[in-house]
Tab-separated table of N, CA, C and O in Angstrom:
chain	number	residue	atom	x	y	z
U	1	MET	N	5.295	14.683	-7.365
U	1	MET	CA	3.675	15.257	-7.392
U	1	MET	C	2.535	14.424	-7.570
U	1	MET	O	2.901	13.511	-8.094
U	2	LEU	N	1.686	15.157	-6.385
U	2	LEU	CA	0.264	13.658	-7.233
U	2	LEU	C	-0.318	14.572	-6.807
U	2	LEU	O	-0.724	15.766	-6.723
U	3	VAL	N	-1.797	14.071	-7.366
U	3	VAL	CA	-3.198	14.724	-7.993
U	3	VAL	C	-4.224	14.450	-6.488
U	3	VAL	O	-3.787	12.834	-6.669
U	4	LEU	N	-5.029	14.861	-6.070
U	4	LEU	CA	-5.706	13.956	-4.628
U	4	LEU	C	-7.078	14.764	-5.304
U	4	LEU	O	-7.526	15.562	-6.196
U	5	VAL	N	-8.217	13.477	-5.420
U	5	VAL	CA	-9.354	13.559	-5.945
U	5	VAL	C	-10.173	12.863	-4.940
U	5	VAL	O	-9.857	12.157	-4.040
U	6	ASP	N	-11.390	13.304	-4.886
U	6	ASP	CA	-12.881	12.782	-4.010
U	6	ASP	C	-13.218	11.769	-4.609
U	6	ASP	O	-13.963	11.100	-3.464
U	7	SER	N	-12.990	11.248	-5.436
U	7	SER	CA	-13.662	9.823	-5.751
U	7	SER	C	-13.465	9.020	-7.215
U	7	SER	O	-12.949	9.963	-7.798
U	8	ILE	N	-13.597	8.113	-7.682
U	8	ILE	CA	-13.210	7.469	-8.837
U	8	ILE	C	-14.251	8.136	-9.562
U	8	ILE	O	-13.329	8.323	-10.925
U	9	GLU	N	-15.332	8.931	-9.808
U	9	GLU	CA	-15.950	9.367	-10.718
U	9	GLU	C	-14.836	10.621	-11.465
U	9	GLU	O	-14.552	10.937	-12.290
U	10	LEU	N	-14.007	11.280	-10.246
U	10	LEU	CA	-13.356	12.139	-10.555
U	10	LEU	C	-11.730	11.770	-11.616
U	10	LEU	O	-11.397	12.785	-12.224
U	11	VAL	N	-11.468	10.234	-10.528
U	11	VAL	CA	-10.127	9.782	-11.681
U	11	VAL	C	-10.655	9.929	-13.128
U	11	VAL	O	-10.261	10.083	-14.224
U	12	LYS	N	-11.627	8.963	-12.975
U	12	LYS	CA	-12.237	8.442	-14.189
U	12	LYS	C	-12.462	10.136	-15.657
U	12	LYS	O	-11.954	10.177	-16.958
U	13	LYS	N	-12.376	11.061	-15.188
U	13	LYS	CA	-12.768	12.399	-15.887
U	13	LYS	C	-10.813	12.691	-16.447
U	13	LYS	O	-11.207	13.628	-17.171
U	14	TYR	N	-10.231	12.027	-15.456
U	14	TYR	CA	-8.667	12.727	-15.993
U	14	TYR	C	-7.830	11.684	-16.765
U	14	TYR	O	-6.756	11.784	-17.456
U	15	ILE	N	-8.539	10.345	-16.342
U	15	ILE	CA	-7.390	9.181	-17.304
U	15	ILE	C	-8.317	8.714	-18.383
U	15	ILE	O	-9.219	8.054	-18.298
U	16	PRO	N	-7.745	8.663	-19.740
U	16	PRO	CA	-8.496	8.242	-20.873
U	16	PRO	C	-9.273	7.399	-21.017
U	16	PRO	O	-10.063	6.452	-21.511
U	17	LYS	N	-7.743	6.288	-20.217
U	17	LYS	CA	-8.680	4.389	-20.808
U	17	LYS	C	-8.154	4.296	-19.044
U	17	LYS	O	-7.577	3.538	-18.645
U	18	PHE	N	-9.395	4.048	-18.377
U	18	PHE	CA	-9.599	3.678	-17.220
U	18	PHE	C	-9.392	2.272	-16.600
U	18	PHE	O	-10.269	2.010	-17.414
U	19	PRO	N	-8.413	1.935	-16.621
U	19	PRO	CA	-8.147	0.149	-15.805
U	19	PRO	C	-8.968	-0.172	-15.083
U	19	PRO	O	-9.121	1.163	-14.089
U	20	LYS	N	-10.376	-1.299	-15.204
U	20	LYS	CA	-11.458	-1.349	-14.631
U	20	LYS	C	-10.303	-2.279	-13.471
U	20	LYS	O	-11.124	-2.261	-11.985
U	21	ILE	N	-9.502	-2.601	-13.594
U	21	ILE	CA	-8.416	-3.459	-12.025
U	21	ILE	C	-8.504	-2.383	-11.249
U	21	ILE	O	-8.559	-3.015	-9.777
U	22	VAL	N	-8.671	-0.994	-11.915
U	22	VAL	CA	-8.488	-0.200	-10.302
U	22	VAL	C	-9.435	-0.498	-9.512
U	22	VAL	O	-9.394	0.102	-8.381
U	23	ASN	N	-10.734	-0.451	-9.773
U	23	ASN	CA	-11.887	-0.259	-8.868
U	23	ASN	C	-11.117	-1.643	-7.690
U	23	ASN	O	-11.358	-1.206	-6.590
U	24	LYS	N	-10.883	-2.987	-8.282
U	24	LYS	CA	-10.434	-3.455	-7.053
U	24	LYS	C	-8.945	-3.069	-5.855
U	24	LYS	O	-9.503	-3.244	-5.039
U	25	ILE	N	-8.347	-2.266	-6.311
U	25	ILE	CA	-7.603	-2.282	-5.668
U	25	ILE	C	-7.951	-0.968	-4.522
U	25	ILE	O	-7.083	-0.390	-3.595
U	26	ILE	N	-8.612	0.125	-5.189
U	26	ILE	CA	-9.459	1.259	-4.660
U	26	ILE	C	-9.875	0.853	-3.380
U	26	ILE	O	-10.037	1.536	-2.118
U	27	LYS	N	-10.671	-0.318	-3.633
U	27	LYS	CA	-11.668	-1.335	-2.686
U	27	LYS	C	-10.788	-1.791	-1.326
U	27	LYS	O	-11.111	-1.431	-0.554
U	28	LYS	N	-10.195	-1.631	-1.304
U	28	LYS	CA	-8.630	-2.456	-0.444
U	28	LYS	C	-8.225	-0.825	0.521
U	28	LYS	O	-7.475	-0.425	-0.405
U	29	LYS	N	-9.372	-0.610	1.429
U	29	LYS	CA	-9.357	0.054	2.086
U	29	LYS	C	-8.002	0.424	3.411
U	29	LYS	O	-8.533	0.947	4.346
U	30	ASP	N	-7.078	-0.580	3.285
U	30	ASP	CA	-6.284	-0.666	4.545
U	30	ASP	C	-5.912	0.665	4.781
U	30	ASP	O	-4.945	1.083	6.069
U	31	LYS	N	-5.401	1.000	3.590
U	31	LYS	CA	-3.852	2.918	4.254
U	31	LYS	C	-4.553	3.133	2.445
U	31	LYS	O	-5.000	2.569	1.832
U	32	PRO	N	-4.386	4.421	2.910
U	32	PRO	CA	-3.874	5.062	1.068
U	32	PRO	C	-3.599	4.756	-0.144
U	32	PRO	O	-2.095	4.096	0.540
U	33	THR	N	-3.875	5.201	-1.178
U	33	THR	CA	-3.036	4.296	-2.105
U	33	THR	C	-3.053	5.251	-3.156
U	33	THR	O	-4.474	5.543	-3.610
U	34	THR	N	-1.799	5.149	-3.633
U	34	THR	CA	-1.659	6.297	-4.830
U	34	THR	C	-1.471	5.571	-5.980
U	34	THR	O	-0.643	4.338	-6.180
U	35	ILE	N	-2.237	5.847	-7.326
U	35	ILE	CA	-2.137	4.699	-8.203
U	35	ILE	C	-1.336	5.726	-9.131
U	35	ILE	O	-1.740	6.942	-9.695
U	36	ILE	N	-0.108	5.308	-10.129
U	36	ILE	CA	0.439	5.770	-11.326
U	36	ILE	C	-0.182	5.524	-12.601
U	36	ILE	O	-0.219	4.356	-12.838
U	37	TYR	N	-1.130	6.118	-13.296
U	37	TYR	CA	-1.378	6.004	-14.526
U	37	TYR	C	-0.609	6.412	-15.429
U	37	TYR	O	0.082	7.248	-15.845
U	38	GLN	N	-1.187	5.711	-16.746
U	38	GLN	CA	-0.612	5.843	-17.717
U	38	GLN	C	-1.402	6.827	-18.769
U	38	GLN	O	-2.631	6.825	-19.166
U	39	GLY	N	-0.863	8.428	-18.912
U	39	GLY	CA	-1.239	9.214	-19.550
U	39	GLY	C	-2.591	10.102	-18.317
U	39	GLY	O	-2.787	9.220	-17.712
U	40	ALA	N	-2.571	11.042	-19.398
U	40	ALA	CA	-3.706	11.980	-18.474
U	40	ALA	C	-4.294	12.830	-19.543
U	40	ALA	O	-3.820	13.230	-20.828
U	41	LYS	N	-5.432	13.397	-19.287
U	41	LYS	CA	-6.193	14.257	-19.908
U	41	LYS	C	-6.510	15.684	-18.982
U	41	LYS	O	-6.716	15.253	-17.862
U	42	LYS	N	-6.640	17.036	-19.742
U	42	LYS	CA	-7.076	17.586	-18.292
U	42	LYS	C	-6.558	18.324	-17.315
U	42	LYS	O	-7.291	18.903	-16.729
U	43	LEU	N	-4.729	18.144	-17.285
U	43	LEU	CA	-4.384	18.583	-16.397
U	43	LEU	C	-3.396	18.728	-16.699
U	43	LEU	O	-2.180	18.989	-18.062
U	44	ALA	N	-2.497	20.149	-15.883
U	44	ALA	CA	-1.380	20.588	-16.388
U	44	ALA	C	-0.295	20.146	-17.162
U	44	ALA	O	0.165	18.496	-16.174
U	45	LYS	N	0.524	20.302	-17.859
U	45	LYS	CA	1.372	18.909	-18.668
U	45	LYS	C	2.633	19.278	-17.629
U	45	LYS	O	3.085	18.027	-17.589
U	46	ASN	N	2.960	20.166	-17.014
U	46	ASN	CA	3.877	20.246	-15.696
U	46	ASN	C	3.447	19.418	-14.494
U	46	ASN	O	4.504	18.953	-13.507
U	47	LEU	N	2.393	18.143	-14.457
U	47	LEU	CA	2.077	17.446	-13.690
U	47	LEU	C	2.494	16.299	-14.016
U	47	LEU	O	2.628	15.073	-13.234
U	48	LEU	N	2.735	15.998	-14.948
U	48	LEU	CA	2.773	14.441	-15.698
U	48	LEU	C	4.123	14.034	-15.742
U	48	LEU	O	5.278	15.114	-16.068
U	49	ASN	N	4.683	13.095	-15.112
U	49	ASN	CA	6.155	12.588	-14.953
U	49	ASN	C	6.819	12.285	-16.346
U	49	ASN	O	6.092	12.500	-17.451
U	50	ILE	N	8.123	12.827	-16.520
U	50	ILE	CA	8.807	12.684	-18.303
U	50	ILE	C	8.207	11.272	-18.947
U	50	ILE	O	8.312	11.605	-19.828
U	51	ASP	N	7.980	10.552	-18.122
U	51	ASP	CA	7.109	9.009	-18.921
U	51	ASP	C	5.840	8.871	-19.467
U	51	ASP	O	5.519	8.263	-19.951
U	52	GLY	N	5.235	10.329	-19.185
U	52	GLY	CA	3.513	10.774	-19.522
U	52	GLY	C	3.197	10.137	-18.316
U	52	GLY	O	1.800	10.209	-18.383
U	53	THR	N	3.189	9.480	-16.943
U	53	THR	CA	2.523	8.914	-15.975
U	53	THR	C	2.320	9.884	-15.311
U	53	THR	O	2.475	11.085	-14.784
U	54	ILE	N	0.448	9.990	-14.174
U	54	ILE	CA	0.535	10.633	-13.569
U	54	ILE	C	-0.172	10.235	-12.091
U	54	ILE	O	-0.522	9.051	-12.067
U	55	ARG	N	0.552	10.419	-11.138
U	55	ARG	CA	0.068	9.647	-9.327
U	55	ARG	C	-1.007	10.574	-9.135
U	55	ARG	O	-1.336	11.238	-9.184
U	56	ILE	N	-2.167	9.910	-9.191
U	56	ILE	CA	-3.534	10.332	-8.310
U	56	ILE	C	-4.249	9.267	-7.093
U	56	ILE	O	-4.307	7.967	-7.135
U	57	ARG	N	-4.256	9.802	-6.005
U	57	ARG	CA	-4.866	9.500	-5.068
U	57	ARG	C	-6.284	9.865	-4.521
U	57	ARG	O	-6.849	11.097	-4.704
U	58	ILE	N	-7.640	8.940	-4.484
U	58	ILE	CA	-8.247	9.187	-4.051
U	58	ILE	C	-8.596	9.529	-2.614
U	58	ILE	O	-7.983	8.641	-1.479
U	59	VAL	N	-8.561	10.646	-1.678
U	59	VAL	CA	-8.341	11.259	-0.509
U	59	VAL	C	-9.433	9.843	0.579
U	59	VAL	O	-10.725	10.227	-0.096
U	60	ASN	N	-8.712	9.640	1.724
U	60	ASN	CA	-10.322	9.701	2.718
U	60	ASN	C	-10.699	10.212	3.794
U	60	ASN	O	-11.380	10.278	4.484
U	61	ASP	N	-9.616	11.271	3.852
U	61	ASP	CA	-9.999	12.805	4.482
U	61	ASP	C	-10.959	13.540	4.518
U	61	ASP	O	-11.159	14.056	3.887
U	62	GLU	N	-11.801	13.373	5.525
U	62	GLU	CA	-12.985	13.703	5.171
U	62	GLU	C	-12.903	15.862	4.412
U	62	GLU	O	-13.361	16.450	4.271
U	63	PHE	N	-11.696	16.226	5.577
U	63	PHE	CA	-11.583	17.565	4.939
U	63	PHE	C	-10.940	17.683	3.667
U	63	PHE	O	-11.519	18.685	3.155
U	64	CYS	N	-10.062	16.602	3.336
U	64	CYS	CA	-9.574	16.655	1.894
U	64	CYS	C	-10.836	16.565	1.151
U	64	CYS	O	-11.033	17.457	-0.157
U	65	LYS	N	-11.658	15.921	1.193
U	65	LYS	CA	-12.891	15.430	0.826
U	65	LYS	C	-13.839	16.877	0.367
U	65	LYS	O	-13.985	17.255	-1.073
U	66	GLU	N	-13.990	17.337	1.253
U	66	GLU	CA	-14.550	18.583	1.194
U	66	GLU	C	-14.292	19.394	0.315
U	66	GLU	O	-14.822	20.761	-0.511
U	67	LEU	N	-12.919	19.829	1.028
U	67	LEU	CA	-12.154	20.581	-0.276
U	67	LEU	C	-11.869	20.796	-1.200
U	67	LEU	O	-12.381	21.832	-2.512
U	68	ILE	N	-11.482	19.438	-1.608
U	68	ILE	CA	-11.698	18.619	-3.794
U	68	ILE	C	-13.478	19.405	-4.174
U	68	ILE	O	-13.479	19.739	-5.403
U	69	PHE	N	-14.180	18.503	-3.245
U	69	PHE	CA	-15.671	18.753	-3.764
U	69	PHE	C	-16.426	20.715	-3.801
U	69	PHE	O	-16.649	20.360	-4.682
U	70	ARG	N	-15.680	21.193	-2.860
U	70	ARG	CA	-15.986	22.879	-3.186
U	70	ARG	C	-15.187	23.438	-3.976
U	70	ARG	O	-15.644	23.919	-4.823
U	71	PHE	N	-13.788	22.913	-4.107
U	71	PHE	CA	-13.324	23.028	-5.252
U	71	PHE	C	-13.685	22.955	-6.860
U	71	PHE	O	-13.512	23.064	-7.814
U	72	ASN	N	-14.160	21.632	-6.907
U	72	ASN	CA	-14.588	21.414	-7.964
U	72	ASN	C	-13.614	20.361	-9.177
U	72	ASN	O	-13.437	20.527	-10.551
U	73	LYS	N	-12.705	20.401	-8.289
U	73	LYS	CA	-11.131	20.013	-8.720
U	73	LYS	C	-10.815	19.030	-7.967
U	73	LYS	O	-10.393	19.723	-7.185
U	74	PRO	N	-9.231	18.425	-8.606
U	74	PRO	CA	-8.806	17.949	-7.930
U	74	PRO	C	-7.008	19.074	-7.670
U	74	PRO	O	-7.538	20.062	-7.787
U	75	ILE	N	-6.640	18.595	-6.410
U	75	ILE	CA	-6.011	19.458	-5.780
U	75	ILE	C	-3.852	18.810	-5.750
U	75	ILE	O	-4.135	17.824	-5.969
U	76	VAL	N	-3.223	19.335	-6.080
U	76	VAL	CA	-1.549	18.985	-6.198
U	76	VAL	C	-1.072	18.684	-5.188
U	76	VAL	O	-1.175	19.787	-4.198
U	77	SER	N	-0.827	17.685	-4.523
U	77	SER	CA	-0.154	17.378	-3.124
U	77	SER	C	1.392	17.036	-3.269
U	77	SER	O	1.767	16.595	-4.466
U	78	THR	N	2.476	16.902	-2.375
U	78	THR	CA	3.578	16.223	-2.786
U	78	THR	C	3.589	15.763	-0.919
U	78	THR	O	2.824	15.937	0.188
U	79	SER	N	4.607	14.983	-0.898
U	79	SER	CA	4.817	14.883	0.339
U	79	SER	C	5.367	15.594	1.314
U	79	SER	O	5.639	16.791	1.013
U	80	ALA	N	5.477	15.684	2.884
U	80	ALA	CA	5.446	16.909	3.853
U	80	ALA	C	7.184	16.322	4.433
U	80	ALA	O	7.308	16.626	5.582
U	81	ASN	N	7.573	16.179	3.668
U	81	ASN	CA	9.008	16.308	4.055
U	81	ASN	C	10.095	16.812	2.926
U	81	ASN	O	9.805	16.523	1.338
U	82	PHE	N	11.001	16.843	3.032
U	82	PHE	CA	12.309	17.171	2.107
U	82	PHE	C	12.690	15.710	1.486
U	82	PHE	O	12.494	14.775	2.195
U	83	SER	N	13.243	15.983	0.357
U	83	SER	CA	13.762	14.634	-0.831
U	83	SER	C	14.490	13.954	-0.069
U	83	SER	O	15.701	14.546	0.603
U	84	GLY	N	14.761	12.832	0.195
U	84	GLY	CA	15.319	12.056	0.917
U	84	GLY	C	15.247	11.881	2.410
U	84	GLY	O	15.970	10.989	3.026
U	85	MET	N	14.696	12.306	2.980
U	85	MET	CA	14.223	13.095	4.249
U	85	MET	C	13.205	11.539	5.099
U	85	MET	O	12.661	11.728	4.727
U	86	PRO	N	13.323	11.195	6.076
U	86	PRO	CA	12.171	10.419	6.739
U	86	PRO	C	10.678	11.164	6.128
U	86	PRO	O	10.553	12.376	6.958
U	87	PHE	N	9.727	9.866	5.974
U	87	PHE	CA	8.181	10.375	6.266
U	87	PHE	C	7.725	10.965	7.167
U	87	PHE	O	7.582	10.091	8.347
U	88	PRO	N	7.135	12.234	7.969
U	88	PRO	CA	6.478	12.813	9.323
U	88	PRO	C	5.489	11.664	9.223
U	88	PRO	O	4.197	11.311	8.490
U	89	LYS	N	5.656	11.148	10.643
U	89	LYS	CA	4.320	10.182	10.939
U	89	LYS	C	3.271	11.075	11.046
U	89	LYS	O	1.968	10.523	10.898
U	90	ASN	N	3.660	12.666	11.701
U	90	ASN	CA	2.002	13.226	12.144
U	90	ASN	C	2.400	14.545	11.404
U	90	ASN	O	4.135	14.898	11.864
U	91	PHE	N	1.731	15.858	11.967
U	91	PHE	CA	2.110	17.588	11.576
U	91	PHE	C	3.184	17.540	12.757
U	91	PHE	O	4.053	18.152	12.138
U	92	SER	N	3.804	16.426	13.707
U	92	SER	CA	4.925	17.336	14.863
U	92	SER	C	5.888	16.714	14.545
U	92	SER	O	6.820	17.677	14.806
U	93	GLU	N	6.181	15.749	13.286
U	93	GLU	CA	6.922	15.716	13.100
U	93	GLU	C	7.976	16.215	11.722
U	93	GLU	O	8.858	15.797	11.121
U	94	ILE	N	6.834	17.068	10.919
U	94	ILE	CA	7.117	17.750	10.450
U	94	ILE	C	8.393	18.676	10.147
U	94	ILE	O	8.127	19.698	11.400
U	95	ASN	N	9.621	18.810	9.655
U	95	ASN	CA	10.470	19.475	9.594
U	95	ASN	C	10.226	21.198	9.727
U	95	ASN	O	9.477	21.470	8.839
U	96	ASN	N	10.635	22.074	10.630
U	96	ASN	CA	9.827	23.331	10.867
U	96	ASN	C	10.762	24.259	9.639
U	96	ASN	O	9.654	25.192	9.180
U	97	GLN	N	11.665	24.046	9.151
U	97	GLN	CA	12.243	25.020	8.084
U	97	GLN	C	11.164	24.044	6.846
U	97	GLN	O	11.015	25.973	6.175
U	98	LEU	N	10.570	23.301	6.970
U	98	LEU	CA	9.947	23.191	5.474
U	98	LEU	C	7.950	23.986	6.223
U	98	LEU	O	7.821	24.542	5.093
U	99	ILE	N	7.715	23.537	6.996
U	99	ILE	CA	6.932	24.627	7.309
U	99	ILE	C	6.985	26.242	7.152
U	99	ILE	O	6.228	26.783	6.826
U	100	GLN	N	8.141	27.212	7.334
U	100	GLN	CA	8.186	27.765	7.262
U	100	GLN	C	8.663	28.077	5.638
U	100	GLN	O	8.593	29.332	4.842
U	101	GLN	N	8.566	27.589	4.708
U	101	GLN	CA	8.933	27.607	2.973
U	101	GLN	C	7.361	27.510	3.071
U	101	GLN	O	7.083	27.852	1.555
U	102	ILE	N	6.600	27.147	3.504
U	102	ILE	CA	5.092	27.068	2.707
U	102	ILE	C	4.163	27.914	3.049
U	102	ILE	O	4.240	28.996	3.709
U	103	ASN	N	3.900	28.411	1.945
U	103	ASN	CA	2.648	29.998	2.023
U	103	ASN	C	1.449	29.652	2.547
U	103	ASN	O	0.997	30.586	3.298
U	104	TYR	N	0.807	28.761	3.059
U	104	TYR	CA	-0.302	28.922	4.069
U	104	TYR	C	-0.096	26.910	4.523
U	104	TYR	O	-0.260	26.309	3.627
U	105	VAL	N	-0.317	26.999	5.742
U	105	VAL	CA	-0.837	25.581	6.959
U	105	VAL	C	-2.019	25.899	7.145
U	105	VAL	O	-2.272	26.638	7.537
U	106	VAL	N	-3.057	24.794	6.567
U	106	VAL	CA	-4.398	25.227	7.051
U	106	VAL	C	-4.075	24.074	8.285
U	106	VAL	O	-3.682	23.404	9.075
U	107	ASN	N	-4.975	24.529	9.499
U	107	ASN	CA	-4.875	24.574	11.059
U	107	ASN	C	-6.416	23.418	11.284
U	107	ASN	O	-7.003	23.534	11.648
U	108	TRP	N	-5.362	22.306	10.844
U	108	TRP	CA	-6.815	20.917	11.437
U	108	TRP	C	-5.513	20.123	11.757
U	108	TRP	O	-5.133	19.848	10.759
U	109	ARG	N	-5.821	19.513	12.536
U	109	ARG	CA	-5.199	18.606	12.592
U	109	ARG	C	-3.862	18.164	13.464
U	109	ARG	O	-3.058	17.582	13.379
U	110	GLN	N	-3.593	19.875	13.683
U	110	GLN	CA	-2.139	19.565	13.886
U	110	GLN	C	-1.866	19.141	14.859
U	110	GLN	O	-0.514	19.109	15.283
U	111	GLU	N	-2.641	18.879	16.935
U	111	GLU	CA	-2.104	18.073	17.761
U	111	GLU	C	-2.892	17.085	17.454
U	111	GLU	O	-2.021	16.330	18.443
U	112	ASP	N	-3.046	16.429	16.584
U	112	ASP	CA	-3.344	14.913	16.118
U	112	ASP	C	-2.018	13.869	16.116
U	112	ASP	O	-0.969	14.513	15.640
U	113	LEU	N	-2.195	13.210	17.126
U	113	LEU	CA	-0.406	12.446	17.571
U	113	LEU	C	-0.930	10.768	16.654
U	113	LEU	O	0.395	10.095	16.545
U	114	ILE	N	-1.432	11.080	15.925
U	114	ILE	CA	-2.335	9.577	15.216
U	114	ILE	C	-0.939	9.098	14.025
U	114	ILE	O	-0.689	10.250	13.305
U	115	ILE	N	-0.505	8.052	14.543
U	115	ILE	CA	0.906	7.997	13.692
U	115	ILE	C	0.040	7.523	11.805
U	115	ILE	O	-0.943	6.529	12.143
U	116	SER	N	0.559	8.127	11.511
U	116	SER	CA	0.175	7.927	9.316
U	116	SER	C	1.340	7.520	9.146
U	116	SER	O	2.699	7.397	9.568
U	117	SER	N	0.988	6.854	7.643
U	117	SER	CA	2.179	5.665	6.967
U	117	SER	C	2.092	6.049	5.248
U	117	SER	O	0.695	6.898	5.446
U	118	PRO	N	3.273	6.099	4.951
U	118	PRO	CA	3.054	6.694	3.894
U	118	PRO	C	2.038	5.706	3.088
U	118	PRO	O	1.938	4.824	3.233
U	119	SER	N	1.613	6.786	2.021
U	119	SER	CA	0.309	5.522	1.018
U	119	SER	C	1.140	4.476	0.262
U	119	SER	O	2.459	4.450	-0.251
U	120	ARG	N	0.152	3.430	0.386
U	120	ARG	CA	0.795	2.757	-1.013
U	120	ARG	C	0.926	3.051	-2.615
U	120	ARG	O	0.720	4.239	-2.749
U	121	ILE	N	1.627	2.790	-3.447
U	121	ILE	CA	2.129	3.640	-4.570
U	121	ILE	C	1.977	2.073	-5.501
U	121	ILE	O	2.912	1.140	-5.365
U	122	VAL	N	0.815	2.075	-6.721
U	122	VAL	CA	1.061	0.740	-7.141
U	122	VAL	C	1.310	1.668	-8.967
U	122	VAL	O	0.225	2.502	-9.006
U	123	LYS	N	1.728	0.657	-9.639
U	123	LYS	CA	1.982	1.508	-11.431
U	123	LYS	C	0.837	0.513	-11.939
U	123	LYS	O	1.287	-0.348	-11.806
U	124	ILE	N	0.376	1.121	-12.885
U	124	ILE	CA	-0.533	0.590	-13.649
U	124	ILE	C	-0.232	0.528	-15.046
U	124	ILE	O	0.163	1.704	-15.376
U	125	GLY	N	0.618	-0.840	-15.553
U	125	GLY	CA	1.487	-0.404	-16.768
U	125	GLY	C	0.709	-0.473	-17.885
U	125	GLY	O	-0.309	-0.923	-17.980
U	126	GLU	N	1.573	-1.169	-19.359
U	126	GLU	CA	0.798	-1.468	-20.488
U	126	GLU	C	0.044	-2.871	-20.154
U	126	GLU	O	0.693	-3.884	-19.141
U	127	ASN	N	-0.594	-3.217	-20.729
U	127	ASN	CA	-1.666	-4.376	-20.499
U	127	ASN	C	-1.956	-4.029	-18.875
U	127	ASN	O	-2.275	-5.254	-19.105
U	128	ASN	N	-2.487	-3.008	-18.672
U	128	ASN	CA	-3.314	-3.585	-17.205
U	128	ASN	C	-2.512	-4.009	-16.277
U	128	ASN	O	-2.492	-4.512	-15.212
U	129	LYS	N	-0.991	-4.188	-16.721
U	129	LYS	CA	0.083	-4.915	-15.513
U	129	LYS	C	-0.261	-4.104	-14.284
U	129	LYS	O	0.187	-2.389	-14.174
U	130	ILE	N	-0.431	-4.548	-13.352
U	130	ILE	CA	-0.095	-3.967	-11.577
U	130	ILE	C	1.393	-4.224	-11.210
U	130	ILE	O	2.076	-5.361	-11.371
U	131	GLU	N	1.847	-3.215	-10.454
U	131	GLU	CA	3.323	-3.392	-9.987
U	131	GLU	C	3.118	-2.846	-8.986
U	131	GLU	O	2.907	-1.196	-8.511
U	132	ILE	N	3.223	-2.890	-7.973
U	132	ILE	CA	3.212	-2.651	-6.683
U	132	ILE	C	4.893	-2.020	-6.061
U	132	ILE	O	6.238	-2.924	-6.282
U	133	LEU	N	4.805	-0.491	-6.213
U	133	LEU	CA	6.101	0.369	-5.725
U	133	LEU	C	6.781	0.799	-4.572
U	133	LEU	O	7.830	0.757	-3.984
U	134	ARG	N	5.282	0.090	-3.570
U	134	ARG	CA	5.436	0.982	-2.221
U	134	ARG	C	4.634	0.187	-1.730
U	134	ARG	O	3.237	0.378	-1.573
U	135	GLU	N	4.777	-0.849	-0.484
U	135	GLU	CA	3.176	-1.250	0.076
U	135	GLU	C	3.187	-0.685	1.330
U	135	GLU	O	2.550	-0.604	1.840
């Protein structure tokens, strides 16, 4: 799972030692970027990975930004596919069995056929070492 936020200020609220290098990574807006940080504060313990890391993405989608802004809190997300299955490129490719298991699906961009790609995943390790896990 990962945590979605609407701004870098919200990231800083949950990451005790915010690495300055993240500013450069986030400014590269060619695709969504999920960053794995060492440790977190003020988040549910079950969101942390076994190694104590947390995945956070600043959203670009206006609907998501507005939702997070109105909640005044991050939201938890996961990928829209079963583990090991291909990433859906748009809503029409999401497995219907998965949709049936969801409590609520927002009626937003469901007819949109724009092809999306999975986010870039960057891990910030010890001493702010950057590791690209998925480009």
